[in-house]
Amino acid sequence: MSDTNRQATFRGYGRSLPMALLRARDTVMNRFRPILRSHDVTEQQFRILRALTTAKELRAVDVSKMTLLSPPSLSRTIKGLEGRKLITRRIEKEDQRAFMLSITKKGAALVALIGQQSEAEYLDIEGRIGSKKMDQLHRLLSEVEEKI
Amino acid sequence: MSDTNRQATFRGYGRSLPMALLRARDTVMNRFRPILRSHDVTEQQFRILRALTTAKELRAVDVSKMTLLSPPSLSRTIKGLEGRKLITRRIEKEDQRAFMLSITKKGAALVALIGQQSEAEYLDIEGRIGSKKMDQLHRLLSEVEEKI
DNA sequence: AAAAACAAGTTGATATGTTAACTATTGTTA
DNA sequence: TAACAATAGTTAACATATCAACTTGTTTTT
């Protein structure tokens, strides 16, 4: 549909920010999905594992926020990761409602391995886009998060 | 974790493009979710409806690509939309495997209404980010799609 | 301190996503 | 043209997402 004959109230398909972000993410993830898959790790599981590499321990609620996984999803996904000995959990003494999650050595090794394999893809992506534009994109995305 | 003492092979949480795109999209969608919800329309349903406003008829497979919904998801979601008389389908004569989907008047009216209500949010977002940066962001996202 | 409000996490019901297998049709090739 | 391959869509099985309700523990109010 042309830009001139569409309804005035209708924002063209190409100008929908959520769709643009979704398509871009899908495009990028196409590069990484085979890697994750080869290690039998889902996107969501990897988000959790990677979040846990940023600290010795993290409260479940904070992991939920970092990974954008809802508490129920996190709760269920954690079970599998625990079963595979990729993470551990313990109850926080100060607040007995809270769980503290940590990544195990095995989990950290897996994240490191996947990270290594992903790095080649990242470098290729940066090569295609250019590091300057890449920085620009990251800055703009941060701005969206902060200002909206 | 500081930038200096993390493993060299590990790309920091903030520099993950997929996460940055996911967070940005989530932030933006927080503005629109209440509107969709008030009309009893899910994100996925709205993506389909809106795709169908861009042409008189579309092949299901094309809607699937436009909306980034997998064929099974599309197939199921369509049933609900048909049941609510928001879309119709007919078999393509030239290719009897294919379904042609169209939006109904009722569906178009719903999209227009949601579009109107969303426009206020879009304007607010543009106001906060600035239309120049907004254009920049759209351009960069398109570039990611094209070059990767 | 008791009551109320709030917060962390889990569970259950239902919807949606994903993969593989399948049917039907169309396109290609030997 | 017969055989094979590819495409469109659906279905089934299973994983994950979502929403509400619930349990337990903590904080705030009165």
CSV table of C-alpha atoms (C1' of nucleotides) in Angstrom, one decimal:
chain,number,residue,atom,x,y,z
A,1,MET,CA,0.0,0.0,0.0
A,2,SER,CA,1.4,3.4,-0.9
A,3,ASP,CA,2.1,6.1,1.6
A,4,THR,CA,-0.4,8.4,0.1
A,5,ASN,CA,-3.5,6.3,-0.2
A,6,ARG,CA,-3.5,4.6,3.2
A,7,GLN,CA,-5.7,5.8,5.9
A,8,ALA,CA,-4.5,8.8,7.8
A,9,THR,CA,-4.9,7.0,11.1
A,10,PHE,CA,-3.0,4.0,10.1
A,11,ARG,CA,0.7,3.8,10.7
A,12,GLY,CA,2.3,1.9,7.8
A,13,TYR,CA,3.5,-1.5,8.4
A,14,GLY,CA,7.1,-0.4,7.9
A,15,ARG,CA,6.8,2.3,10.5
A,16,SER,CA,5.7,0.1,13.3
A,17,LEU,CA,8.5,0.2,15.8
A,18,PRO,CA,7.5,-3.0,17.6
A,19,MET,CA,7.5,-4.9,14.2
A,20,ALA,CA,10.8,-3.4,13.2
A,21,LEU,CA,12.4,-4.4,16.4
A,22,LEU,CA,10.9,-7.9,16.2
A,23,ARG,CA,12.1,-8.4,12.6
A,24,ALA,CA,15.6,-7.2,13.4
A,25,ARG,CA,15.8,-9.5,16.4
A,26,ASP,CA,14.5,-12.4,14.4
A,27,THR,CA,17.1,-11.7,11.8
A,28,VAL,CA,19.9,-11.6,14.3
A,29,MET,CA,18.8,-14.6,16.2
A,30,ASN,CA,18.8,-16.7,13.0
A,31,ARG,CA,22.6,-16.5,13.4
A,32,PHE,CA,22.7,-17.8,16.9
A,33,ARG,CA,19.8,-20.3,17.0
A,34,PRO,CA,21.9,-23.1,15.4
A,35,ILE,CA,24.6,-22.6,18.0
A,36,LEU,CA,22.2,-22.7,20.9
A,37,ARG,CA,20.4,-25.7,19.4
A,38,SER,CA,23.6,-27.7,19.0
A,39,HIS,CA,24.1,-27.4,22.7
A,40,ASP,CA,20.5,-28.2,23.6
A,41,VAL,CA,19.9,-24.9,25.1
A,42,THR,CA,16.8,-22.8,24.4
A,43,GLU,CA,17.0,-19.0,24.0
A,44,GLN,CA,15.3,-18.6,27.4
A,45,GLN,CA,17.6,-21.0,29.1
A,46,PHE,CA,20.6,-19.2,27.7
A,47,ARG,CA,19.3,-15.8,28.8
A,48,ILE,CA,19.2,-17.1,32.3
A,49,LEU,CA,22.6,-18.8,32.2
A,50,ARG,CA,24.2,-15.7,30.8
A,51,ALA,CA,22.5,-13.4,33.3
A,52,LEU,CA,24.0,-15.6,36.0
A,53,THR,CA,27.5,-15.1,34.7
A,54,THR,CA,27.3,-11.4,35.6
A,55,ALA,CA,27.5,-12.1,39.4
A,56,LYS,CA,28.3,-14.7,41.9
A,57,GLU,CA,24.7,-15.0,42.9
A,58,LEU,CA,21.5,-13.3,41.9
A,59,ARG,CA,18.0,-13.2,43.3
A,60,ALA,CA,15.5,-15.0,41.1
A,61,VAL,CA,13.4,-11.8,40.9
A,62,ASP,CA,16.4,-9.9,39.5
A,63,VAL,CA,17.1,-12.7,37.0
A,64,SER,CA,13.5,-12.4,35.9
A,65,LYS,CA,13.9,-8.7,35.3
A,66,MET,CA,17.2,-9.1,33.5
A,67,THR,CA,16.0,-11.8,31.2
A,68,LEU,CA,12.5,-10.4,30.7
A,69,LEU,CA,11.1,-13.8,31.7
A,70,SER,CA,8.0,-13.8,33.8
A,71,PRO,CA,8.3,-15.3,37.3
A,72,PRO,CA,6.3,-18.4,36.3
A,73,SER,CA,8.4,-19.0,33.2
A,74,LEU,CA,11.6,-18.5,35.2
A,75,SER,CA,10.4,-20.8,37.9
A,76,ARG,CA,9.8,-23.6,35.4
A,77,THR,CA,12.8,-23.1,33.3
A,78,ILE,CA,15.0,-23.1,36.4
A,79,LYS,CA,14.0,-26.6,37.2
A,80,GLY,CA,15.4,-27.9,34.0
A,81,LEU,CA,18.6,-26.0,34.4
A,82,GLU,CA,19.0,-27.3,37.9
A,83,GLY,CA,18.3,-30.9,36.7
A,84,ARG,CA,21.1,-30.5,34.2
A,85,LYS,CA,23.4,-29.2,37.0
A,86,LEU,CA,23.9,-25.9,35.1
A,87,ILE,CA,22.7,-23.8,38.0
A,88,THR,CA,22.1,-24.1,41.7
A,89,ARG,CA,19.8,-22.4,44.1
A,90,ARG,CA,19.7,-21.7,47.8
A,91,ILE,CA,17.3,-19.8,50.0
A,92,GLU,CA,18.4,-16.3,51.0
A,93,LYS,CA,18.9,-16.2,54.8
A,94,GLU,CA,17.8,-12.5,55.1
A,95,ASP,CA,14.7,-13.0,53.2
A,96,GLN,CA,13.4,-16.5,53.3
A,97,ARG,CA,11.0,-16.0,50.4
A,98,ALA,CA,13.9,-15.4,48.0
A,99,PHE,CA,16.0,-17.8,46.0
A,100,MET,CA,19.6,-17.0,45.2
A,101,LEU,CA,20.6,-18.5,41.9
A,102,SER,CA,24.2,-19.3,40.9
A,103,ILE,CA,25.7,-20.8,37.8
A,104,THR,CA,27.8,-23.9,38.2
A,105,LYS,CA,31.2,-24.6,36.7
A,106,LYS,CA,29.6,-26.8,34.1
A,107,GLY,CA,27.1,-24.0,33.3
A,108,ALA,CA,29.8,-21.4,33.1
A,109,ALA,CA,31.8,-23.6,30.8
A,110,LEU,CA,28.8,-24.0,28.6
A,111,VAL,CA,28.2,-20.3,28.4
A,112,ALA,CA,31.8,-19.7,27.6
A,113,LEU,CA,31.7,-22.2,24.8
A,114,ILE,CA,28.6,-20.8,23.3
A,115,GLY,CA,30.0,-17.4,23.8
A,116,GLN,CA,33.1,-18.3,21.8
A,117,GLN,CA,31.1,-19.8,19.0
A,118,SER,CA,28.8,-16.8,18.9
A,119,GLU,CA,31.6,-14.3,18.8
A,120,ALA,CA,32.4,-15.2,15.2
A,121,GLU,CA,28.8,-14.4,14.3
A,122,TYR,CA,29.0,-11.1,16.2
A,123,LEU,CA,32.1,-10.1,14.4
A,124,ASP,CA,30.6,-10.9,11.0
A,125,ILE,CA,27.5,-8.9,12.0
A,126,GLU,CA,29.7,-6.0,13.1
A,127,GLY,CA,31.6,-6.3,9.8
A,128,ARG,CA,28.5,-6.0,7.8
A,129,ILE,CA,26.9,-3.1,9.7
A,130,GLY,CA,30.0,-1.3,10.7
A,131,SER,CA,31.1,-0.8,14.3
A,132,LYS,CA,30.1,2.9,14.3
A,133,LYS,CA,26.6,2.2,13.2
A,134,MET,CA,26.5,-0.7,15.7
A,135,ASP,CA,27.3,1.7,18.5
A,136,GLN,CA,24.7,4.1,17.2
A,137,LEU,CA,22.1,1.3,17.2
A,138,HIS,CA,23.0,0.3,20.8
A,139,ARG,CA,22.8,3.9,21.9
A,140,LEU,CA,19.4,4.4,20.3
A,141,LEU,CA,18.0,1.2,21.8
A,142,SER,CA,19.2,2.3,25.2
A,143,GLU,CA,17.6,5.6,24.8
A,144,VAL,CA,14.3,3.9,23.9
A,145,GLU,CA,14.5,1.9,27.1
A,146,GLU,CA,15.3,4.9,29.2
A,147,LYS,CA,13.0,7.5,27.8
A,148,ILE,CA,9.9,5.5,27.2
B,1,MET,CA,30.8,-7.5,36.8
B,2,SER,CA,33.3,-4.9,35.6
B,3,ASP,CA,34.3,-4.6,32.0
B,4,THR,CA,37.9,-5.5,32.8
B,5,ASN,CA,37.6,-8.6,34.8
B,6,ARG,CA,35.1,-10.5,32.8
B,7,GLN,CA,36.2,-13.2,30.5
B,8,ALA,CA,37.5,-12.0,27.2
B,9,THR,CA,35.3,-14.4,25.2
B,10,PHE,CA,32.2,-13.2,26.9
B,11,ARG,CA,30.2,-10.4,25.3
B,12,GLY,CA,28.8,-8.2,28.1
B,13,TYR,CA,25.1,-8.3,28.8
B,14,GLY,CA,24.7,-4.8,27.6
B,15,ARG,CA,26.3,-5.5,24.3
B,16,SER,CA,24.1,-8.3,23.3
B,17,LEU,CA,22.1,-7.1,20.3
B,18,PRO,CA,19.3,-9.6,20.7
B,19,MET,CA,18.8,-8.6,24.3
B,20,ALA,CA,18.9,-5.0,23.5
B,21,LEU,CA,16.3,-5.4,20.8
B,22,LEU,CA,14.2,-7.5,23.1
B,23,ARG,CA,14.3,-5.0,25.9
B,24,ALA,CA,13.5,-2.1,23.6
B,25,ARG,CA,10.6,-3.9,22.1
B,26,ASP,CA,9.3,-4.8,25.5
B,27,THR,CA,9.5,-1.2,26.6
B,28,VAL,CA,7.6,0.0,23.6
B,29,MET,CA,5.0,-2.7,23.8
B,30,ASN,CA,4.2,-1.8,27.4
B,31,ARG,CA,2.6,1.3,25.8
B,32,PHE,CA,0.4,-0.7,23.5
B,33,ARG,CA,-0.5,-3.8,25.4
B,34,PRO,CA,-3.3,-2.1,27.4
B,35,ILE,CA,-4.9,-0.9,24.2
B,36,LEU,CA,-4.8,-4.3,22.6
B,37,ARG,CA,-6.1,-5.9,25.7
B,38,SER,CA,-9.0,-3.5,26.1
B,39,HIS,CA,-10.2,-4.7,22.7
B,40,ASP,CA,-9.6,-8.4,23.5
B,41,VAL,CA,-6.9,-8.7,20.8
B,42,THR,CA,-3.5,-10.4,21.4
B,43,GLU,CA,-0.3,-9.1,19.9
B,44,GLN,CA,-0.3,-11.9,17.4
B,45,GLN,CA,-3.9,-11.4,16.4
B,46,PHE,CA,-3.2,-7.8,15.8
B,47,ARG,CA,-0.2,-8.5,13.7
B,48,ILE,CA,-2.3,-10.6,11.4
B,49,LEU,CA,-5.1,-8.1,11.2
B,50,ARG,CA,-2.8,-5.3,10.5
B,51,ALA,CA,-1.0,-7.2,7.8
B,52,LEU,CA,-4.3,-7.8,6.1
B,53,THR,CA,-5.1,-4.1,6.0
B,54,THR,CA,-2.2,-3.7,3.5
B,55,ALA,CA,-3.9,-5.5,0.7
B,56,LYS,CA,-7.3,-6.7,-0.5
B,57,GLU,CA,-6.2,-10.3,-0.1
B,58,LEU,CA,-3.1,-12.0,1.0
B,59,ARG,CA,-1.9,-15.6,0.8
B,60,ALA,CA,-1.6,-17.2,4.2
B,61,VAL,CA,2.0,-18.0,3.6
B,62,ASP,CA,2.7,-14.3,3.0
B,63,VAL,CA,0.9,-13.3,6.1
B,64,SER,CA,3.1,-15.8,7.9
B,65,LYS,CA,6.2,-14.1,6.7
B,66,MET,CA,5.0,-10.6,7.3
B,67,THR,CA,3.9,-11.3,10.9
B,68,LEU,CA,6.8,-13.7,11.7
B,69,LEU,CA,4.2,-16.2,12.9
B,70,SER,CA,5.0,-19.8,12.1
B,71,PRO,CA,2.5,-21.6,9.9
B,72,PRO,CA,1.1,-23.6,12.8
B,73,SER,CA,0.6,-20.5,14.9
B,74,LEU,CA,-1.0,-18.7,12.1
B,75,SER,CA,-3.3,-21.6,11.3
B,76,ARG,CA,-4.6,-21.7,14.8
B,77,THR,CA,-4.8,-18.0,15.3
B,78,ILE,CA,-6.8,-17.6,12.1
B,79,LYS,CA,-9.5,-19.8,13.4
B,80,GLY,CA,-10.3,-17.5,16.2
B,81,LEU,CA,-10.2,-14.4,14.0
B,82,GLU,CA,-12.6,-16.1,11.6
B,83,GLY,CA,-14.9,-17.1,14.4
B,84,ARG,CA,-15.0,-13.5,15.5
B,85,LYS,CA,-15.8,-12.5,11.9
B,86,LEU,CA,-12.7,-10.3,11.7
B,87,ILE,CA,-11.3,-12.0,8.7
B,88,THR,CA,-12.4,-14.4,6.0
B,89,ARG,CA,-10.7,-16.9,3.9
B,90,ARG,CA,-11.2,-18.6,0.5
B,91,ILE,CA,-9.2,-21.1,-1.5
B,92,GLU,CA,-7.1,-19.7,-4.3
B,93,LYS,CA,-8.4,-20.9,-7.7
B,94,GLU,CA,-4.9,-20.9,-9.3
B,95,ASP,CA,-3.3,-22.9,-6.5
B,96,GLN,CA,-5.7,-25.0,-4.6
B,97,ARG,CA,-3.3,-25.5,-1.7
B,98,ALA,CA,-3.3,-21.9,-0.9
B,99,PHE,CA,-5.7,-19.8,1.3
B,100,MET,CA,-6.4,-16.2,0.5
B,101,LEU,CA,-7.1,-14.2,3.7
B,102,SER,CA,-9.0,-10.9,3.8
B,103,ILE,CA,-10.0,-8.6,6.6
B,104,THR,CA,-13.7,-7.9,7.1
B,105,LYS,CA,-15.3,-4.5,7.6
B,106,LYS,CA,-15.6,-5.3,11.2
B,107,GLY,CA,-11.9,-6.3,11.3
B,108,ALA,CA,-10.8,-3.2,9.5
B,109,ALA,CA,-12.9,-1.0,11.9
B,110,LEU,CA,-11.2,-2.7,14.8
B,111,VAL,CA,-7.7,-2.1,13.4
B,112,ALA,CA,-8.6,1.5,12.6
B,113,LEU,CA,-9.8,2.1,16.2
B,114,ILE,CA,-6.8,0.5,17.8
B,115,GLY,CA,-4.6,2.4,15.3
B,116,GLN,CA,-6.2,5.7,16.4
B,117,GLN,CA,-5.7,5.0,20.1
B,118,SER,CA,-2.1,3.8,19.4
B,119,GLU,CA,-1.3,7.0,17.5
B,120,ALA,CA,-1.3,9.0,20.7
B,121,GLU,CA,1.3,6.7,22.1
B,122,TYR,CA,3.4,6.8,19.0
B,123,LEU,CA,3.4,10.6,19.1
B,124,ASP,CA,4.4,10.6,22.7
B,125,ILE,CA,7.2,8.2,21.9
B,126,GLU,CA,8.4,10.3,19.0
B,127,GLY,CA,8.2,13.3,21.2
B,128,ARG,CA,10.5,11.7,23.8
B,129,ILE,CA,13.0,10.3,21.3
B,130,GLY,CA,12.8,12.9,18.6
B,131,SER,CA,11.7,12.2,15.1
B,132,LYS,CA,15.3,12.5,13.7
B,133,LYS,CA,16.6,9.8,16.0
B,134,MET,CA,13.4,7.8,15.4
B,135,ASP,CA,14.2,7.8,11.6
B,136,GLN,CA,17.8,6.9,12.4
B,137,LEU,CA,16.6,3.9,14.4
B,138,HIS,CA,14.3,2.7,11.7
B,139,ARG,CA,17.0,3.0,9.2
B,140,LEU,CA,19.5,1.1,11.3
B,141,LEU,CA,16.9,-1.6,12.0
B,142,SER,CA,16.2,-2.0,8.2
B,143,GLU,CA,19.9,-2.2,7.6
B,144,VAL,CA,20.2,-5.0,10.1
B,145,GLU,CA,17.4,-6.9,8.3
B,146,GLU,CA,18.9,-6.4,4.9
B,147,LYS,CA,22.6,-7.0,5.6
B,148,ILE,CA,22.4,-9.9,8.0
C,1,DA,C1',1.6,-6.6,68.6
C,2,DA,C1',-2.3,-7.5,65.4
C,3,DA,C1',-4.0,-6.4,61.0
C,4,DA,C1',-3.3,-5.2,56.6
C,5,DA,C1',-0.6,-4.6,52.7
C,6,DC,C1',3.0,-6.1,50.0
C,7,DA,C1',6.5,-9.1,47.8
C,8,DA,C1',8.7,-13.7,46.1
C,9,DG,C1',7.8,-17.6,44.2
C,10,DT,C1',4.9,-21.6,42.8
C,11,DT,C1',1.0,-23.9,40.7
C,12,DG,C1',-3.0,-24.6,37.6
C,13,DA,C1',-5.6,-23.5,33.5
C,14,DT,C1',-5.4,-22.0,29.1
C,15,DA,C1',-3.1,-20.0,25.0
C,16,DT,C1',0.6,-19.8,22.0
C,17,DG,C1',5.2,-21.4,20.1
C,18,DT,C1',7.9,-25.2,18.0
C,19,DT,C1',9.2,-29.3,15.8
C,20,DA,C1',8.1,-33.1,13.2
C,21,DA,C1',5.0,-35.7,10.6
C,22,DC,C1',1.3,-35.7,7.5
C,23,DT,C1',-2.2,-34.6,3.4
C,24,DA,C1',-3.0,-32.4,-0.7
C,25,DT,C1',-1.5,-29.9,-4.6
C,26,DT,C1',1.8,-28.2,-7.8
C,27,DG,C1',6.3,-28.1,-10.1
C,28,DT,C1',10.2,-30.6,-12.0
C,29,DT,C1',12.7,-34.2,-14.1
C,30,DA,C1',13.8,-38.5,-16.2
D,1,DT,C1',3.7,-39.4,-18.5
D,2,DA,C1',5.4,-41.5,-14.3
D,3,DA,C1',8.4,-40.5,-10.5
D,4,DC,C1',10.3,-37.4,-7.6
D,5,DA,C1',10.7,-33.1,-5.3
D,6,DA,C1',8.9,-28.9,-3.5
D,7,DT,C1',5.2,-26.0,-1.5
D,8,DA,C1',0.8,-24.8,1.4
D,9,DG,C1',-1.4,-25.8,5.1
D,10,DT,C1',-2.9,-28.7,9.0
D,11,DT,C1',-2.4,-31.7,13.0
D,12,DA,C1',-0.2,-33.8,17.0
D,13,DA,C1',3.0,-33.7,20.8
D,14,DC,C1',5.5,-31.2,23.6
D,15,DA,C1',7.7,-26.8,25.5
D,16,DT,C1',7.0,-22.2,26.9
D,17,DA,C1',4.1,-18.0,27.8
D,18,DT,C1',0.4,-15.8,30.4
D,19,DC,C1',-2.9,-14.8,33.8
D,20,DA,C1',-5.0,-15.6,38.0
D,21,DA,C1',-5.0,-17.7,42.3
D,22,DC,C1',-2.5,-19.3,46.1
D,23,DT,C1',1.3,-20.0,49.9
D,24,DT,C1',4.7,-18.2,52.5
D,25,DG,C1',7.3,-14.6,54.4
D,26,DT,C1',8.2,-9.6,55.1
D,27,DT,C1',7.0,-4.8,55.7
D,28,DT,C1',3.9,-1.2,57.0
D,29,DT,C1',0.0,0.7,59.5
D,30,DT,C1',-2.9,1.3,63.2
